[in-house]
Amino acid sequence: MQTVLFTKLFGDREVAETVDTIAGLGFDGVDLLIRDGFTASPTNPADISSAVSRCREGGLSVPLATTDLSNPAAYPAESVLEACAAAGIGTVRLGYWKYDPNMRVTEQIDRARRDLDALGDLAERAGVRLALQLHGGTVHSSGALAHRLLDGRDPATFVAYPDPGNQAVQEGRENWRLTFDLLATWLGCVGVKNGGWYPAALDPSGRRAWASDWFGLADGMVPWPEIIAHLRAADFDGVLTLHSHYALPYAQALDQTRTDVSYIRRLVTG
């Protein structure tokens, strides 16, 4: 298992600073965010190549990139996928097919599957794999829903990206073993974060509201020791991508990230 850090934490900081910081924190590599205002832009494929080169100079691998690619007609899909392939990034995380409560969900799933058909063709030509992340607010928030989109697809082209933290804090919650069992055929990477729920203020009716937040990896609802033990037993050799989404000052977020990666490394090595 490779342990990498999602670069969203660094915003538009210089690539050199980002690489040096990630290496200093003790990660194996980088999950490169390709989004305007972040480490690389989808409208400038040269950003991808230069960022990957700088990562490798700093001793970091780049096995995974994250994009907002869902509708192939509304995103520079071909150029981004080709740039990732040329840079040696093997897996590209897709964007989201958001759930619209005003439209039948079966129609939304059908539309997402059509998009995935087209994206799969582009990925095969480029020579990369596409990762579908479990994320709240989408028609792939759970293992059961993601299976609807991945069913029948070649795991050489499509990989599943479970994210137990999203399922705990957002929606799509199910027994984590069920998630990994359903998606085992395609399992390629796992989002690593933790969070939970806590009671908040009363509303005017007297009902107690509940709120959620991101917690340290050892402190939330996700049983990471059990999940990592499961992955080890299954000989999982994919990517663990750690997400530092903490609403903390930057320096404090780095401190928490350092604690998190030390914790997950202890679990991985046993």
Tab-separated table of C-alpha atoms in Angstrom:
chain	number	residue	atom	x	y	z
A	1	MET	CA	0.000	0.000	0.000
A	2	GLN	CA	1.223	3.466	-0.898
A	3	THR	CA	0.257	6.312	1.436
A	4	VAL	CA	-0.172	9.594	-0.435
A	5	LEU	CA	-1.505	13.040	0.456
A	6	PHE	CA	-4.274	14.801	-1.455
A	7	THR	CA	-2.895	18.222	-2.422
A	8	LYS	CA	-6.136	20.153	-1.843
A	9	LEU	CA	-4.674	21.153	1.534
A	10	PHE	CA	-2.059	23.327	-0.209
A	11	GLY	CA	-4.336	25.471	-2.371
A	12	ASP	CA	-2.297	27.489	-4.849
A	13	ARG	CA	1.015	27.281	-2.990
A	14	GLU	CA	4.103	26.768	-5.124
A	15	VAL	CA	4.694	23.188	-6.207
A	16	ALA	CA	8.178	23.164	-4.680
A	17	GLU	CA	6.805	24.125	-1.255
A	18	THR	CA	4.045	21.536	-1.537
A	19	VAL	CA	6.456	18.751	-2.478
A	20	ASP	CA	8.952	19.588	0.252
A	21	THR	CA	6.186	19.709	2.856
A	22	ILE	CA	4.641	16.384	1.811
A	23	ALA	CA	8.036	14.681	1.790
A	24	GLY	CA	8.804	16.136	5.207
A	25	LEU	CA	5.537	14.800	6.604
A	26	GLY	CA	6.590	11.271	5.651
A	27	PHE	CA	4.285	10.355	2.762
A	28	ASP	CA	5.196	8.021	-0.087
A	29	GLY	CA	3.637	10.244	-2.690
A	30	VAL	CA	1.008	12.661	-3.903
A	31	ASP	CA	-2.620	12.619	-5.003
A	32	LEU	CA	-2.380	15.558	-7.413
A	33	LEU	CA	-5.427	17.839	-7.522
A	34	ILE	CA	-5.995	19.135	-11.053
A	35	ARG	CA	-8.328	22.086	-10.552
A	36	ASP	CA	-8.113	25.816	-11.200
A	37	GLY	CA	-6.645	27.550	-8.153
A	38	PHE	CA	-4.763	24.471	-6.977
A	39	THR	CA	-1.546	22.606	-7.794
A	40	ALA	CA	-2.334	22.059	-11.480
A	41	SER	CA	-4.938	23.440	-13.877
A	42	PRO	CA	-6.966	21.311	-16.308
A	43	THR	CA	-6.634	24.048	-18.936
A	44	ASN	CA	-2.834	23.917	-18.842
A	45	PRO	CA	-1.633	20.322	-19.248
A	46	ALA	CA	1.973	21.475	-18.838
A	47	ASP	CA	1.157	22.058	-15.153
A	48	ILE	CA	0.647	18.329	-14.753
A	49	SER	CA	3.990	17.376	-16.256
A	50	SER	CA	5.943	19.978	-14.290
A	51	ALA	CA	4.230	19.101	-11.002
A	52	VAL	CA	4.936	15.393	-11.450
A	53	SER	CA	8.574	16.063	-12.349
A	54	ARG	CA	9.030	18.170	-9.215
A	55	CYS	CA	7.388	15.470	-7.085
A	56	ARG	CA	9.756	12.827	-8.380
A	57	GLU	CA	12.748	15.086	-7.814
A	58	GLY	CA	11.572	15.272	-4.202
A	59	GLY	CA	11.359	11.485	-3.905
A	60	LEU	CA	7.564	11.288	-4.154
A	61	SER	CA	5.478	9.084	-6.429
A	62	VAL	CA	2.331	10.357	-8.152
A	63	PRO	CA	0.124	7.284	-8.624
A	64	LEU	CA	-3.142	9.230	-8.527
A	65	ALA	CA	-4.585	12.517	-9.774
A	66	THR	CA	-7.946	14.028	-8.856
A	67	THR	CA	-10.118	15.867	-11.383
A	68	ASP	CA	-13.637	17.240	-11.754
A	69	LEU	CA	-14.209	15.166	-14.884
A	70	SER	CA	-17.722	13.756	-15.176
A	71	ASN	CA	-19.347	15.156	-18.308
A	72	PRO	CA	-16.808	14.542	-21.079
A	73	ALA	CA	-18.373	17.303	-23.188
A	74	ALA	CA	-17.924	19.961	-20.490
A	75	TYR	CA	-14.292	19.316	-19.522
A	76	PRO	CA	-10.981	19.022	-21.411
A	77	ALA	CA	-11.102	15.288	-20.837
A	78	GLU	CA	-8.867	14.048	-23.618
A	79	SER	CA	-6.021	16.507	-23.006
A	80	VAL	CA	-6.047	15.976	-19.222
A	81	LEU	CA	-6.093	12.177	-19.476
A	82	GLU	CA	-3.332	12.198	-22.080
A	83	ALA	CA	-1.236	14.576	-19.962
A	84	CYS	CA	-1.658	12.322	-16.932
A	85	ALA	CA	-0.664	9.274	-18.948
A	86	ALA	CA	2.377	11.039	-20.399
A	87	ALA	CA	3.449	12.058	-16.887
A	88	GLY	CA	3.137	8.476	-15.654
A	89	ILE	CA	0.040	8.947	-13.491
A	90	GLY	CA	-1.733	5.611	-13.681
A	91	THR	CA	-5.093	6.456	-12.106
A	92	VAL	CA	-7.309	9.530	-12.462
A	93	ARG	CA	-10.152	10.178	-10.054
A	94	LEU	CA	-13.333	11.311	-11.726
A	95	GLY	CA	-15.647	14.090	-10.585
A	96	TYR	CA	-19.190	13.646	-9.300
A	97	TRP	CA	-22.573	12.771	-10.711
A	98	LYS	CA	-24.637	14.810	-8.282
A	99	TYR	CA	-28.029	13.612	-7.116
A	100	ASP	CA	-30.932	15.810	-8.237
A	101	PRO	CA	-34.015	15.188	-6.039
A	102	ASN	CA	-36.218	16.634	-8.784
A	103	MET	CA	-35.279	13.878	-11.221
A	104	ARG	CA	-35.767	10.137	-11.007
A	105	VAL	CA	-32.598	8.560	-9.687
A	106	THR	CA	-32.768	5.742	-12.237
A	107	GLU	CA	-32.540	8.335	-15.011
A	108	GLN	CA	-29.541	9.926	-13.303
A	109	ILE	CA	-27.802	6.571	-12.988
A	110	ASP	CA	-28.456	5.846	-16.664
A	111	ARG	CA	-26.974	9.221	-17.613
A	112	ALA	CA	-23.915	8.604	-15.429
A	113	ARG	CA	-23.415	5.203	-17.031
A	114	ARG	CA	-23.516	6.787	-20.503
A	115	ASP	CA	-20.900	9.318	-19.423
A	116	LEU	CA	-18.752	6.514	-18.017
A	117	ASP	CA	-19.027	4.630	-21.313
A	118	ALA	CA	-17.573	7.634	-23.152
A	119	LEU	CA	-14.952	8.303	-20.499
A	120	GLY	CA	-13.880	4.674	-20.530
A	121	ASP	CA	-13.146	4.912	-24.251
A	122	LEU	CA	-10.995	8.013	-23.674
A	123	ALA	CA	-9.170	6.368	-20.765
A	124	GLU	CA	-8.390	3.235	-22.760
A	125	ARG	CA	-6.946	5.329	-25.584
A	126	ALA	CA	-4.858	7.383	-23.161
A	127	GLY	CA	-3.744	4.375	-21.120
A	128	VAL	CA	-4.997	5.387	-17.665
A	129	ARG	CA	-7.534	4.016	-15.208
A	130	LEU	CA	-10.509	6.004	-13.928
A	131	ALA	CA	-11.448	5.997	-10.238
A	132	LEU	CA	-15.005	6.461	-8.954
A	133	GLN	CA	-15.026	7.886	-5.420
A	134	LEU	CA	-17.847	7.384	-2.927
A	135	HIS	CA	-18.978	10.915	-2.069
A	136	GLY	CA	-21.984	12.587	-0.476
A	137	GLY	CA	-24.564	14.337	-2.625
A	138	THR	CA	-24.027	11.997	-5.564
A	139	VAL	CA	-25.546	8.905	-7.135
A	140	HIS	CA	-22.416	7.021	-6.000
A	141	SER	CA	-22.381	7.836	-2.277
A	142	SER	CA	-22.471	4.183	-1.166
A	143	GLY	CA	-20.968	0.913	-2.253
A	144	ALA	CA	-24.389	-0.246	-3.405
A	145	LEU	CA	-24.851	2.811	-5.635
A	146	ALA	CA	-21.285	2.774	-6.944
A	147	HIS	CA	-21.761	-0.867	-7.893
A	148	ARG	CA	-24.666	0.215	-10.135
A	149	LEU	CA	-22.255	2.422	-12.070
A	150	LEU	CA	-19.313	0.010	-12.173
A	151	ASP	CA	-21.173	-3.222	-12.845
A	152	GLY	CA	-19.969	-4.813	-16.079
A	153	ARG	CA	-16.940	-2.535	-16.428
A	154	ASP	CA	-13.374	-3.720	-16.893
A	155	PRO	CA	-11.289	-3.220	-13.712
A	156	ALA	CA	-8.329	-2.558	-15.993
A	157	THR	CA	-10.084	0.698	-16.921
A	158	PHE	CA	-12.269	1.528	-13.904
A	159	VAL	CA	-11.392	1.304	-10.225
A	160	ALA	CA	-13.491	1.826	-7.123
A	161	TYR	CA	-12.473	4.435	-4.569
A	162	PRO	CA	-14.249	3.757	-1.252
A	163	ASP	CA	-14.146	6.623	1.226
A	164	PRO	CA	-15.374	5.480	4.649
A	165	GLY	CA	-14.969	8.974	6.102
A	166	ASN	CA	-17.331	10.449	3.532
A	167	GLN	CA	-19.818	7.689	4.249
A	168	ALA	CA	-19.695	8.419	7.986
A	169	VAL	CA	-19.945	12.209	7.819
A	170	GLN	CA	-21.983	12.749	4.652
A	171	GLU	CA	-24.262	9.944	3.497
A	172	GLY	CA	-24.148	6.508	1.925
A	173	ARG	CA	-23.324	4.877	5.233
A	174	GLU	CA	-23.349	1.087	5.213
A	175	ASN	CA	-21.390	-1.679	6.882
A	176	TRP	CA	-17.828	-0.995	5.741
A	177	ARG	CA	-17.305	-4.713	5.032
A	178	LEU	CA	-20.293	-4.608	2.679
A	179	THR	CA	-18.766	-1.646	0.834
A	180	PHE	CA	-15.424	-3.360	0.324
A	181	ASP	CA	-17.061	-6.683	-0.550
A	182	LEU	CA	-19.312	-5.101	-3.187
A	183	LEU	CA	-16.445	-3.191	-4.781
A	184	ALA	CA	-13.673	-5.780	-4.370
A	185	THR	CA	-13.470	-6.488	-8.115
A	186	TRP	CA	-12.541	-2.870	-8.849
A	187	LEU	CA	-10.796	-1.799	-5.638
A	188	GLY	CA	-7.871	0.465	-6.508
A	189	CYS	CA	-7.625	3.246	-3.948
A	190	VAL	CA	-9.123	4.225	-0.603
A	191	GLY	CA	-9.832	7.699	0.749
A	192	VAL	CA	-8.473	8.065	4.279
A	193	LYS	CA	-9.999	10.516	6.741
A	194	ASN	CA	-12.232	10.372	9.793
A	195	GLY	CA	-15.102	12.303	11.260
A	196	GLY	CA	-18.292	12.054	13.210
A	197	TRP	CA	-21.478	13.619	14.499
A	198	TYR	CA	-22.267	15.525	17.687
A	199	PRO	CA	-25.397	17.132	19.188
A	200	ALA	CA	-25.867	20.816	18.409
A	201	ALA	CA	-28.496	23.436	19.276
A	202	LEU	CA	-32.234	22.946	19.621
A	203	ASP	CA	-34.414	24.264	16.824
A	204	PRO	CA	-37.622	26.272	17.527
A	205	SER	CA	-39.699	23.068	17.660
A	206	GLY	CA	-37.498	21.657	20.422
A	207	ARG	CA	-35.786	19.176	18.121
A	208	ARG	CA	-32.080	18.631	18.738
A	209	ALA	CA	-30.003	19.365	15.649
A	210	TRP	CA	-26.901	17.340	14.876
A	211	ALA	CA	-23.711	18.511	13.217
A	212	SER	CA	-20.717	16.738	11.717
A	213	ASP	CA	-17.042	17.533	11.390
A	214	TRP	CA	-13.726	15.995	10.404
A	215	PHE	CA	-11.682	14.496	13.235
A	216	GLY	CA	-8.192	13.038	13.486
A	217	LEU	CA	-7.830	9.557	12.030
A	218	ALA	CA	-7.751	7.969	15.484
A	219	ASP	CA	-10.713	9.955	16.812
A	220	GLY	CA	-13.718	9.552	14.515
A	221	MET	CA	-16.398	6.990	13.727
A	222	VAL	CA	-14.456	5.087	11.053
A	223	PRO	CA	-12.732	1.954	12.470
A	224	TRP	CA	-9.463	2.346	10.610
A	225	PRO	CA	-7.642	-0.441	12.483
A	226	GLU	CA	-10.260	-2.932	11.267
A	227	ILE	CA	-10.301	-1.582	7.709
A	228	ILE	CA	-6.520	-1.585	7.325
A	229	ALA	CA	-6.346	-5.103	8.787
A	230	HIS	CA	-8.920	-6.178	6.185
A	231	LEU	CA	-6.904	-4.589	3.370
A	232	ARG	CA	-3.710	-6.236	4.584
A	233	ALA	CA	-5.404	-9.638	4.729
A	234	ALA	CA	-6.683	-9.102	1.183
A	235	ASP	CA	-3.149	-8.199	-0.029
A	236	PHE	CA	-4.383	-4.810	-1.217
A	237	ASP	CA	-1.518	-3.098	-3.032
A	238	GLY	CA	-3.295	0.076	-4.119
A	239	VAL	CA	-3.254	3.654	-2.891
A	240	LEU	CA	-4.308	5.079	0.460
A	241	THR	CA	-4.965	8.773	-0.173
A	242	LEU	CA	-5.133	10.848	2.983
A	243	HIS	CA	-7.433	13.893	2.932
A	244	SER	CA	-6.693	16.730	5.363
A	245	HIS	CA	-9.959	18.680	5.292
A	246	TYR	CA	-9.549	20.234	8.729
A	247	ALA	CA	-10.931	23.738	9.309
A	248	LEU	CA	-7.705	24.687	11.087
A	249	PRO	CA	-4.948	27.234	10.519
A	250	TYR	CA	-2.527	25.882	7.937
A	251	ALA	CA	0.319	25.129	10.357
A	252	GLN	CA	-2.033	23.341	12.732
A	253	ALA	CA	-3.521	21.325	9.854
A	254	LEU	CA	0.008	20.187	8.986
A	255	ASP	CA	0.581	19.099	12.581
A	256	GLN	CA	-2.612	17.031	12.516
A	257	THR	CA	-1.656	15.574	9.131
A	258	ARG	CA	1.718	14.514	10.533
A	259	THR	CA	-0.077	12.744	13.379
A	260	ASP	CA	-2.490	11.110	10.926
A	261	VAL	CA	0.162	9.715	8.604
A	262	SER	CA	2.135	8.323	11.546
A	263	TYR	CA	-1.022	6.619	12.784
A	264	ILE	CA	-1.968	5.088	9.439
A	265	ARG	CA	1.614	3.913	8.849
A	266	ARG	CA	1.590	2.062	12.166
A	267	LEU	CA	-1.604	0.305	11.110
A	268	VAL	CA	-0.233	-0.579	7.669
A	269	THR	CA	3.005	-2.017	9.011
A	270	GLY	CA	1.283	-3.846	11.848
